[in-house]
PDB file of N, CA, C and O in Angstrom:
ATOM      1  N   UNK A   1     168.163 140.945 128.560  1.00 57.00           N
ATOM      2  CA  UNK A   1     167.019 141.788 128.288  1.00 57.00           C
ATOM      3  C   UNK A   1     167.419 143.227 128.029  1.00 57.00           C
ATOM      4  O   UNK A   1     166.646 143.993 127.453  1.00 57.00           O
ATOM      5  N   UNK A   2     168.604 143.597 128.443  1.00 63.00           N
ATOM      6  CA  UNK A   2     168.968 144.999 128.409  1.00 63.00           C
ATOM      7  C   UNK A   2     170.032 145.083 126.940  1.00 63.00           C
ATOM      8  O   UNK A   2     170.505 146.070 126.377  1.00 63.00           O
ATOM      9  N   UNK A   3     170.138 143.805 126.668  1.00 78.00           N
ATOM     10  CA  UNK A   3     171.126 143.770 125.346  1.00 78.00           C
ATOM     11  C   UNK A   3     172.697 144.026 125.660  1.00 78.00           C
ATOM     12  O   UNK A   3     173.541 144.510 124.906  1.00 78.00           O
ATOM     13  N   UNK A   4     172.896 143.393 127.474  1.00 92.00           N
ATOM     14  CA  UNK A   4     174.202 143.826 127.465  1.00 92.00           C
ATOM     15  C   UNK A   4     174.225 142.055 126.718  1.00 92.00           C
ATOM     16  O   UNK A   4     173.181 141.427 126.891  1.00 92.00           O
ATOM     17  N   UNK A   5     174.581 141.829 126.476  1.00 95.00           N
ATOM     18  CA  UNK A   5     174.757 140.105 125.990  1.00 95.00           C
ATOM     19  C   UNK A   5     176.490 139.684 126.095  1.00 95.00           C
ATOM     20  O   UNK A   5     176.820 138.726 126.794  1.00 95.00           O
ATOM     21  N   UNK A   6     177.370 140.368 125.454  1.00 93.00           N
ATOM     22  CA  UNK A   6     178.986 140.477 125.924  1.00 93.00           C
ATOM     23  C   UNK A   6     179.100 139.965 127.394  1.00 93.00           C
ATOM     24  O   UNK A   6     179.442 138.802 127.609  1.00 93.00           O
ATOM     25  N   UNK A   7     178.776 140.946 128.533  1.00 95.00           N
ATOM     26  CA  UNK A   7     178.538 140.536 129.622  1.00 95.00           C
ATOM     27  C   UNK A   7     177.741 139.456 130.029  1.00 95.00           C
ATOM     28  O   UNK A   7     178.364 138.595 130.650  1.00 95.00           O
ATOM     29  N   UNK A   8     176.675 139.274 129.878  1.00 95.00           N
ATOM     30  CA  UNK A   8     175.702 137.894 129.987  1.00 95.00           C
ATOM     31  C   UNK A   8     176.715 136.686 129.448  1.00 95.00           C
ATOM     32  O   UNK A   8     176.930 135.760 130.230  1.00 95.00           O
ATOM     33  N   UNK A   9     177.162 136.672 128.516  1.00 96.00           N
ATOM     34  CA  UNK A   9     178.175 135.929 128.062  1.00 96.00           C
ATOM     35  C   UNK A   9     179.558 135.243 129.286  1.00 96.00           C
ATOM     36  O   UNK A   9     179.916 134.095 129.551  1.00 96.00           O
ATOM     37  N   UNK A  10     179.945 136.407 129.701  1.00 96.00           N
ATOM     38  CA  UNK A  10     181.188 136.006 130.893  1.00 96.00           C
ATOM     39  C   UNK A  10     180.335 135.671 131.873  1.00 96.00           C
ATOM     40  O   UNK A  10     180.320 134.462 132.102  1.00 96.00           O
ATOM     41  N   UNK A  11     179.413 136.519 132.718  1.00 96.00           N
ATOM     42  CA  UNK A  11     178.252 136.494 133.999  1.00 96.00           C
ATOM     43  C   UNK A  11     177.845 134.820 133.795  1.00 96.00           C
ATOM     44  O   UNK A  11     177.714 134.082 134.772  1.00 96.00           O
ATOM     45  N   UNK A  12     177.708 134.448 132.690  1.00 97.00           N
ATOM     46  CA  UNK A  12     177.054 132.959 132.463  1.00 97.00           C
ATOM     47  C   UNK A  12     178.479 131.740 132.363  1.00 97.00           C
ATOM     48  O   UNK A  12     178.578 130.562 132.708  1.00 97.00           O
ATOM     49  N   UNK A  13     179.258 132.536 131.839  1.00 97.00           N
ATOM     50  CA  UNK A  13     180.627 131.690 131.671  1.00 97.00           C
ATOM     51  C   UNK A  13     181.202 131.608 133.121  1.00 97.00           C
ATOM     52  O   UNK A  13     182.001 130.730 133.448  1.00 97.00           O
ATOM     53  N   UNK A  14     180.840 132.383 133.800  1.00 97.00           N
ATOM     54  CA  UNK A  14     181.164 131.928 135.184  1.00 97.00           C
ATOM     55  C   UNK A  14     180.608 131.215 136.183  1.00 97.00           C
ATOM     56  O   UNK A  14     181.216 130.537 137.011  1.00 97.00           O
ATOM     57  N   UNK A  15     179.114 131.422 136.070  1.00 96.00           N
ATOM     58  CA  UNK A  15     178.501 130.902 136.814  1.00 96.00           C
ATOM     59  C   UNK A  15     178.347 129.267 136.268  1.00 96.00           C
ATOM     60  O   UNK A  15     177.867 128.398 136.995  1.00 96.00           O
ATOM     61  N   UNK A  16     178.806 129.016 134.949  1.00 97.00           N
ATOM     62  CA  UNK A  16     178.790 127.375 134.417  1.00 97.00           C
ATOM     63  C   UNK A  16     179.930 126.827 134.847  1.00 97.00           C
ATOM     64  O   UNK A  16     180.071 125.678 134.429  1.00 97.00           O
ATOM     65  N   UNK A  17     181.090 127.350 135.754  1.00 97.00           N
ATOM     66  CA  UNK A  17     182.322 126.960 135.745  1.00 97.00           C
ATOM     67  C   UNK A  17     181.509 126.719 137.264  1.00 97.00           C
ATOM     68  O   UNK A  17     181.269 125.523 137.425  1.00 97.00           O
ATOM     69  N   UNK A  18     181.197 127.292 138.019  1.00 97.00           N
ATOM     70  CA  UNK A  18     180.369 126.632 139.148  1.00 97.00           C
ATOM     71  C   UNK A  18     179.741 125.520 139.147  1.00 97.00           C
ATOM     72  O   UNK A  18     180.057 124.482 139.728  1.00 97.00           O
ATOM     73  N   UNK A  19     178.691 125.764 138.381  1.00 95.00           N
ATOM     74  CA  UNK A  19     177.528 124.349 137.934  1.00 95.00           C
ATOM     75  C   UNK A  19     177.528 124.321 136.615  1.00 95.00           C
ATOM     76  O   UNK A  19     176.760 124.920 135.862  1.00 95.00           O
ATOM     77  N   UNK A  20     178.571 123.479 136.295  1.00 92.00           N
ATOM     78  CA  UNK A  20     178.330 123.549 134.539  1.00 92.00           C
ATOM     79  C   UNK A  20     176.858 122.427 134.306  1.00 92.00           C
ATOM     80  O   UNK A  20     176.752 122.414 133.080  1.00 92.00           O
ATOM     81  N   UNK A  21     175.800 121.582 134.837  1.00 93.00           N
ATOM     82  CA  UNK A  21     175.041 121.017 134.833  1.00 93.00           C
ATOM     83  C   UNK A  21     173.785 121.616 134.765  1.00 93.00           C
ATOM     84  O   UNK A  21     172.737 120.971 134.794  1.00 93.00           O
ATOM     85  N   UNK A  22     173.874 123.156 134.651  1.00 97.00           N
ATOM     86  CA  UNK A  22     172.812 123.895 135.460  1.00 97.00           C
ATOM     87  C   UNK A  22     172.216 124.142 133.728  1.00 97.00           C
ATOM     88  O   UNK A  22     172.877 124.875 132.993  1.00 97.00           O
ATOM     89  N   UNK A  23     170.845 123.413 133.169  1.00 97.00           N
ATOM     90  CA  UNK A  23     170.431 123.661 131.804  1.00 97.00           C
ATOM     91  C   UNK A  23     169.815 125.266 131.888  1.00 97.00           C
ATOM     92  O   UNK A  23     169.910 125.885 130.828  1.00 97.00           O
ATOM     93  N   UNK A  24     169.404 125.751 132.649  1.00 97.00           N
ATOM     94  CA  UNK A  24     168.766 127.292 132.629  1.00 97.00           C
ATOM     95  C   UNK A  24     170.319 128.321 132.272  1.00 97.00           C
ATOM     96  O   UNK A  24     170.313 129.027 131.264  1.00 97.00           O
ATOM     97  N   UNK A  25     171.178 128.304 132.909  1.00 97.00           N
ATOM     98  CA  UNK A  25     172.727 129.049 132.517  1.00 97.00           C
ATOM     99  C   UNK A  25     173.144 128.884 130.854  1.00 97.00           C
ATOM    100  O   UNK A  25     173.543 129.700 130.024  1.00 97.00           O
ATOM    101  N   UNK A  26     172.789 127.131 130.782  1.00 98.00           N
ATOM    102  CA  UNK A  26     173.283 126.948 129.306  1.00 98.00           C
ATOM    103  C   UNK A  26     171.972 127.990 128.326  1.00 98.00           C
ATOM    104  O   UNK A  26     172.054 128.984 127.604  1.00 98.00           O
ATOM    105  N   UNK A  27     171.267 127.443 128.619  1.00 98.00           N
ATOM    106  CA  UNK A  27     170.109 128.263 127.917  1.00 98.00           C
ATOM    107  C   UNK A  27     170.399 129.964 127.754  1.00 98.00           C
ATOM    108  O   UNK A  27     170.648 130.576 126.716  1.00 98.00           O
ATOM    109  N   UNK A  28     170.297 130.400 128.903  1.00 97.00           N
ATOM    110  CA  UNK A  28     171.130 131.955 128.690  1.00 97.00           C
ATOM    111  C   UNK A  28     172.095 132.177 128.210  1.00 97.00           C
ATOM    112  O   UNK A  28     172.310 133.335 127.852  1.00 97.00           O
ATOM    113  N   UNK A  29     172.899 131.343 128.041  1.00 98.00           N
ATOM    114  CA  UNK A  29     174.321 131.499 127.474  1.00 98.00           C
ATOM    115  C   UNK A  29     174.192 131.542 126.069  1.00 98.00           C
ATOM    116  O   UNK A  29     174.847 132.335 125.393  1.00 98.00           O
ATOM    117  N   UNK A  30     173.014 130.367 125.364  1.00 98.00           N
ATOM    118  CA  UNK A  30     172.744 130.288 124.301  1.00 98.00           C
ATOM    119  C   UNK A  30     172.069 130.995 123.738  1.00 98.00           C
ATOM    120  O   UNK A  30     172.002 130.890 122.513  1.00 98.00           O
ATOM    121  N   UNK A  31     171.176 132.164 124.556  1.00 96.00           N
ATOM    122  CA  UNK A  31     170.736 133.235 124.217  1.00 96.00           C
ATOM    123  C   UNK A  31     171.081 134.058 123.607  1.00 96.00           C
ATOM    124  O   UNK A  31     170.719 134.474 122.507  1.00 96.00           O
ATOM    125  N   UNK A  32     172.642 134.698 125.040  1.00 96.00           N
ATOM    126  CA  UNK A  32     173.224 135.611 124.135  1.00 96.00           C
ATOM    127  C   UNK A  32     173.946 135.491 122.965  1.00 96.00           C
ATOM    128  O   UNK A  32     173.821 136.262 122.013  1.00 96.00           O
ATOM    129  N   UNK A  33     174.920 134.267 123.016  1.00 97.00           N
ATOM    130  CA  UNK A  33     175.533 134.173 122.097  1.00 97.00           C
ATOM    131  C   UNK A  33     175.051 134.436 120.263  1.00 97.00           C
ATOM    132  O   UNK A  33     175.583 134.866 119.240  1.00 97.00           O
ATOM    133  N   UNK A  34     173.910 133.945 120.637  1.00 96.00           N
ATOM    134  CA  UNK A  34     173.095 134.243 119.561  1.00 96.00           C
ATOM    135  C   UNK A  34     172.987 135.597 119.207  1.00 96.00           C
ATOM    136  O   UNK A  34     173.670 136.068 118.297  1.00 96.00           O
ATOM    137  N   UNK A  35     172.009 136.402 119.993  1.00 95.00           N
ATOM    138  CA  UNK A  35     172.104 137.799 120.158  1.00 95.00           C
ATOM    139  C   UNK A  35     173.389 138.072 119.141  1.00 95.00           C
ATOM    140  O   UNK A  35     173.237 138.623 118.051  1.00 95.00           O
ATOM    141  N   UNK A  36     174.363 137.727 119.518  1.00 95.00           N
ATOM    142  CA  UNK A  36     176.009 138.328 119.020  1.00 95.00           C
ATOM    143  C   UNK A  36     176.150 137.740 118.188  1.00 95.00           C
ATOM    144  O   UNK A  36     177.215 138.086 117.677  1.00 95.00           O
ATOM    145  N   UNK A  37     175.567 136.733 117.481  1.00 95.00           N
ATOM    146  CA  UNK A  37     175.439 136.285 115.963  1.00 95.00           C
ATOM    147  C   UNK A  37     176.733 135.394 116.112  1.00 95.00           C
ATOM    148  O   UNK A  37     177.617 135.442 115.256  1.00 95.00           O
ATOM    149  N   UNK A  38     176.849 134.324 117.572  1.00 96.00           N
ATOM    150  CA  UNK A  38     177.755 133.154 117.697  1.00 96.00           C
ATOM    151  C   UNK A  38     177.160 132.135 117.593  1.00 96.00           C
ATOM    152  O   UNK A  38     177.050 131.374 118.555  1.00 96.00           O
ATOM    153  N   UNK A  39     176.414 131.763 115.914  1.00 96.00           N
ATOM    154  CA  UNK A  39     175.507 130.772 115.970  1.00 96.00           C
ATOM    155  C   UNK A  39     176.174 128.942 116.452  1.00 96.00           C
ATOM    156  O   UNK A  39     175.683 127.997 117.068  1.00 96.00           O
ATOM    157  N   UNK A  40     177.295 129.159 115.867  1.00 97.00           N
ATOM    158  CA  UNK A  40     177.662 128.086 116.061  1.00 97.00           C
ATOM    159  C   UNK A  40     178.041 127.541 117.631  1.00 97.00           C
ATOM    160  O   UNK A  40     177.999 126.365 117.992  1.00 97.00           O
ATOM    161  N   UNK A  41     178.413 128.680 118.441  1.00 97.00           N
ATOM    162  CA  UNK A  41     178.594 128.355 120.151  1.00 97.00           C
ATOM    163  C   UNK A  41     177.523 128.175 120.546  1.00 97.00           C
ATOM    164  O   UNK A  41     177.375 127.408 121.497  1.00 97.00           O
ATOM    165  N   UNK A  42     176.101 128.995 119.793  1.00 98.00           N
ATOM    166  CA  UNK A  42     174.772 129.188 120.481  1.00 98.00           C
ATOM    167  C   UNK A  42     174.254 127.565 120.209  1.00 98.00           C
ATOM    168  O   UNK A  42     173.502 126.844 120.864  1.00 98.00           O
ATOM    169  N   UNK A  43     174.901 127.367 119.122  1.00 98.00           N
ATOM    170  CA  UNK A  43     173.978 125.927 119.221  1.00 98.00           C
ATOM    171  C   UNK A  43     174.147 124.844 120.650  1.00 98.00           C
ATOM    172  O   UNK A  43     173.451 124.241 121.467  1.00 98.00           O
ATOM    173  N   UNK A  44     176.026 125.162 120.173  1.00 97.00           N
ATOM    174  CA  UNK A  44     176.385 124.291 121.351  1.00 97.00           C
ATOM    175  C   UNK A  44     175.904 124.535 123.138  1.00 97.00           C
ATOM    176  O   UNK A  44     175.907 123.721 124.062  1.00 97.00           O
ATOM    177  N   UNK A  45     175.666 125.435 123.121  1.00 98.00           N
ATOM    178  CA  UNK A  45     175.163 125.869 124.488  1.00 98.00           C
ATOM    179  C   UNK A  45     173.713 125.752 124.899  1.00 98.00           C
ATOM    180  O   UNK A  45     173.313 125.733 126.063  1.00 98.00           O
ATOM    181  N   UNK A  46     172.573 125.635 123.217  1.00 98.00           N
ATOM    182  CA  UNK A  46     171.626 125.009 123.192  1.00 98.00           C
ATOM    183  C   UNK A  46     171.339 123.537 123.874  1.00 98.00           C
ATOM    184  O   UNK A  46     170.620 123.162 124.800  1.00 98.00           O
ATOM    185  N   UNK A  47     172.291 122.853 122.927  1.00 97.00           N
ATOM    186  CA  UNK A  47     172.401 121.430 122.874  1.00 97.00           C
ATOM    187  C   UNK A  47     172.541 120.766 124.307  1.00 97.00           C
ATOM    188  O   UNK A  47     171.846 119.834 124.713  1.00 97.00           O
ATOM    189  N   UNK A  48     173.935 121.638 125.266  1.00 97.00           N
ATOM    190  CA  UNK A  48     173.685 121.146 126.242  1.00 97.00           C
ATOM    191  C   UNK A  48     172.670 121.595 127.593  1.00 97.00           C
ATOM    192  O   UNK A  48     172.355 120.829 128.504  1.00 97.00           O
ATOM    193  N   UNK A  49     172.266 123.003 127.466  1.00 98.00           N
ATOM    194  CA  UNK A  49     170.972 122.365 128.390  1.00 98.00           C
ATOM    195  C   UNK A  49     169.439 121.764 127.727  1.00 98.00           C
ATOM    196  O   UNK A  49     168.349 121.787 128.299  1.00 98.00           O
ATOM    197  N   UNK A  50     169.717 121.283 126.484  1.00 97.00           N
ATOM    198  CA  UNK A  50     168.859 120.159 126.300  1.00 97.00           C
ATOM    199  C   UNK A  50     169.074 119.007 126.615  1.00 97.00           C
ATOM    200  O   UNK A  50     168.115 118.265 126.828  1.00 97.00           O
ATOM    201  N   UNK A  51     170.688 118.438 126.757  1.00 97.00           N
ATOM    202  CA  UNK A  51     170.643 117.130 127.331  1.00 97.00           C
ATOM    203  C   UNK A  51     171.071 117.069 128.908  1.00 97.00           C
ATOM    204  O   UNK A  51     171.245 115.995 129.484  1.00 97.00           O
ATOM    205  N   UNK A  52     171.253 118.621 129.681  1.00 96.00           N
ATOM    206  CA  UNK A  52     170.822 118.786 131.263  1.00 96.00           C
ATOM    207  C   UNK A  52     169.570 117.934 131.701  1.00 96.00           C
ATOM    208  O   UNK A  52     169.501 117.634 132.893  1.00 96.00           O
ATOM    209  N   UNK A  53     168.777 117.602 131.018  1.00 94.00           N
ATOM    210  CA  UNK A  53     167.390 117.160 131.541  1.00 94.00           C
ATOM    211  C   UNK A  53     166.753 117.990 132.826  1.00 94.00           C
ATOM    212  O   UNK A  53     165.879 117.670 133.632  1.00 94.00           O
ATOM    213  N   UNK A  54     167.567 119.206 132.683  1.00 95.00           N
ATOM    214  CA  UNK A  54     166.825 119.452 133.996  1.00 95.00           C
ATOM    215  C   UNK A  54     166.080 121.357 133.966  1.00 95.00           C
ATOM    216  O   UNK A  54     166.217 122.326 134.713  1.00 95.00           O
ATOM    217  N   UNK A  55     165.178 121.058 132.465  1.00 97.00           N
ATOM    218  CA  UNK A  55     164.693 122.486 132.100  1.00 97.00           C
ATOM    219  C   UNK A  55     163.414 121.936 132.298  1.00 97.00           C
ATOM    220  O   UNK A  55     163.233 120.720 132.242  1.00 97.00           O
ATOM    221  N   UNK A  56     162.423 122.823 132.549  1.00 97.00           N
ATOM    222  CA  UNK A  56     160.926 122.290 132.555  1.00 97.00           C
ATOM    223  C   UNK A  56     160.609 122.215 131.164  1.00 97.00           C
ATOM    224  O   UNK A  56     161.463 122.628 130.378  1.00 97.00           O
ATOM    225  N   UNK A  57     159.104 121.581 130.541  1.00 97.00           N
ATOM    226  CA  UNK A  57     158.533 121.373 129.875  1.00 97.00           C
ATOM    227  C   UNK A  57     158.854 122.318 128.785  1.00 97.00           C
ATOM    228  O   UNK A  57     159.246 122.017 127.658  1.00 97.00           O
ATOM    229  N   UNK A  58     158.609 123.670 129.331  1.00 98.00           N
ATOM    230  CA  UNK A  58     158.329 124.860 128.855  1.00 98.00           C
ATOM    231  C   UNK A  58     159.683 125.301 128.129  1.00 98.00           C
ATOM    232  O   UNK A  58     159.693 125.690 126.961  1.00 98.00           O
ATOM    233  N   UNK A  59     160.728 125.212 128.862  1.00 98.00           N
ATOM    234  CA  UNK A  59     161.374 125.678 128.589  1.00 98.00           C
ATOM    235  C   UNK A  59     162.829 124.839 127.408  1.00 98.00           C
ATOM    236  O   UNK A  59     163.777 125.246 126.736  1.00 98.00           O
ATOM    237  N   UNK A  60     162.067 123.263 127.822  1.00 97.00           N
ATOM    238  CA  UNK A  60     163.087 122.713 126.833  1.00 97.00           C
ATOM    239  C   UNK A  60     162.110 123.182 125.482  1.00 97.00           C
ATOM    240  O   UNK A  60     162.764 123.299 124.446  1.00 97.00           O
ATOM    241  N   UNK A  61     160.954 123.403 125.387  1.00 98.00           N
ATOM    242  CA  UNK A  61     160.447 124.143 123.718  1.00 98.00           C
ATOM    243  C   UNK A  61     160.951 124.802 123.343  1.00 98.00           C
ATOM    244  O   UNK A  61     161.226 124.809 122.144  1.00 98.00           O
ATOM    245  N   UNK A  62     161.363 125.768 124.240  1.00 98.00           N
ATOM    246  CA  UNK A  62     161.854 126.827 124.249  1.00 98.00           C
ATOM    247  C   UNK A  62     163.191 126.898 123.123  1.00 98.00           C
ATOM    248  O   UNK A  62     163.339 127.564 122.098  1.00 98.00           O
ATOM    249  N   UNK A  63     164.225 125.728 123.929  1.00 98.00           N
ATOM    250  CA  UNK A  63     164.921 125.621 123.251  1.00 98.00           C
ATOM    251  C   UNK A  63     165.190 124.603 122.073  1.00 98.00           C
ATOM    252  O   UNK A  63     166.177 124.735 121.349  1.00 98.00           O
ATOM    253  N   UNK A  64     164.322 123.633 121.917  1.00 98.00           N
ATOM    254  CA  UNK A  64     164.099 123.278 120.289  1.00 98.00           C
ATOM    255  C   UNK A  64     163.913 124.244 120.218  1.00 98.00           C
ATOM    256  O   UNK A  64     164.756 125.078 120.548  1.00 98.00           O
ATOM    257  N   UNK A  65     162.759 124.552 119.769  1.00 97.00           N
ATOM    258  CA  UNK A  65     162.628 125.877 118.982  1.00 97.00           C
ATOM    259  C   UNK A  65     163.931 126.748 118.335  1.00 97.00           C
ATOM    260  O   UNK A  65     164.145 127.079 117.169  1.00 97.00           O
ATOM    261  N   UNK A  66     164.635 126.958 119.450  1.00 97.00           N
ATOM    262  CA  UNK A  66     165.677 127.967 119.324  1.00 97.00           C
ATOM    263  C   UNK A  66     167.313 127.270 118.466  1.00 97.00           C
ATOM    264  O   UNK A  66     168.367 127.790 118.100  1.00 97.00           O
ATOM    265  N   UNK A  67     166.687 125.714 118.444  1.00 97.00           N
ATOM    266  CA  UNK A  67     167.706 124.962 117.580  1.00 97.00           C
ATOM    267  C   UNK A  67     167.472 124.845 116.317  1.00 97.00           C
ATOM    268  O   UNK A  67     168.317 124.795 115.424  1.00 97.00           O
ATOM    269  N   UNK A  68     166.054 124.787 116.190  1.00 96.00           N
ATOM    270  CA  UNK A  68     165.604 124.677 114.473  1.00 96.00           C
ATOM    271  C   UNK A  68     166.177 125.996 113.853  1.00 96.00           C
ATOM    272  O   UNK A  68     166.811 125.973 112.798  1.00 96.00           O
ATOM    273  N   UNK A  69     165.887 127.343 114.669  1.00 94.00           N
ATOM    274  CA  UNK A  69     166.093 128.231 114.084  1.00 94.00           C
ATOM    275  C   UNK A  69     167.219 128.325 113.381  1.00 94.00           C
ATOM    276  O   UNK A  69     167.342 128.715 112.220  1.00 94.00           O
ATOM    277  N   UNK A  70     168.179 127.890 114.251  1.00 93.00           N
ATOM    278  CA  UNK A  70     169.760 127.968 113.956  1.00 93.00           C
ATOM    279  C   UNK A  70     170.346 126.809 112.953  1.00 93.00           C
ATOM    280  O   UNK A  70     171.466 126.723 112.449  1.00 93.00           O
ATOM    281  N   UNK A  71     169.736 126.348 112.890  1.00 89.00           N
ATOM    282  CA  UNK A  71     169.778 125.069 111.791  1.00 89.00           C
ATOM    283  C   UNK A  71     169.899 125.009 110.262  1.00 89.00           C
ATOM    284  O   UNK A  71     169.906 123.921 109.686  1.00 89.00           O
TER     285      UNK A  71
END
C-alpha cells in the first residue's frame, strides 16, 4: 500500500519459506510483483494461491480477476 513492493517482495519471500501453503502471502507476493511489472512471476504467484484452496470467496475473485488481467 505504501508502494514499497521490492520489500513486500523479500517480507513475502520469507514468510512463504515458512508456510509456503499460505494462499493470502502468495496473493501479496503476486501483488507486488506485478506492481514491478514481474508479470510473468506475478502470474505464477497468482496461480498458486489459487490452487492453495485456502483464500475466501472474495478473495479467490480477487485473484482471477488479477489473472485475466495478466493474460
Amino acid at each position: 500500500r505504501q508502494s514499497r513492493h521490492a520489500e513486500a517482495i523479500e517480507n513475502y519471500q520469507a514468510a512463504l519459506r515458512l508456510a509456503p501453503g499460505s494462499g493470502v502471502w502468495q496473493m501479496g507476493l503476486g501483488i507486488s510483483l506485478q506492481a514491478l511489472n514481474r508479470s510473468a512471476e506475478s502470474q505464477d504467484a497468482f496461480r498458486r494461491a489459487k490452487t492453495s484452496n485456502t483464500l475466501s470467496p472474495e478473495l479467490q475473485a480477487f485473484v482471477d480477476q488479477r489473472l485475466k488481467q495478466l493474460q
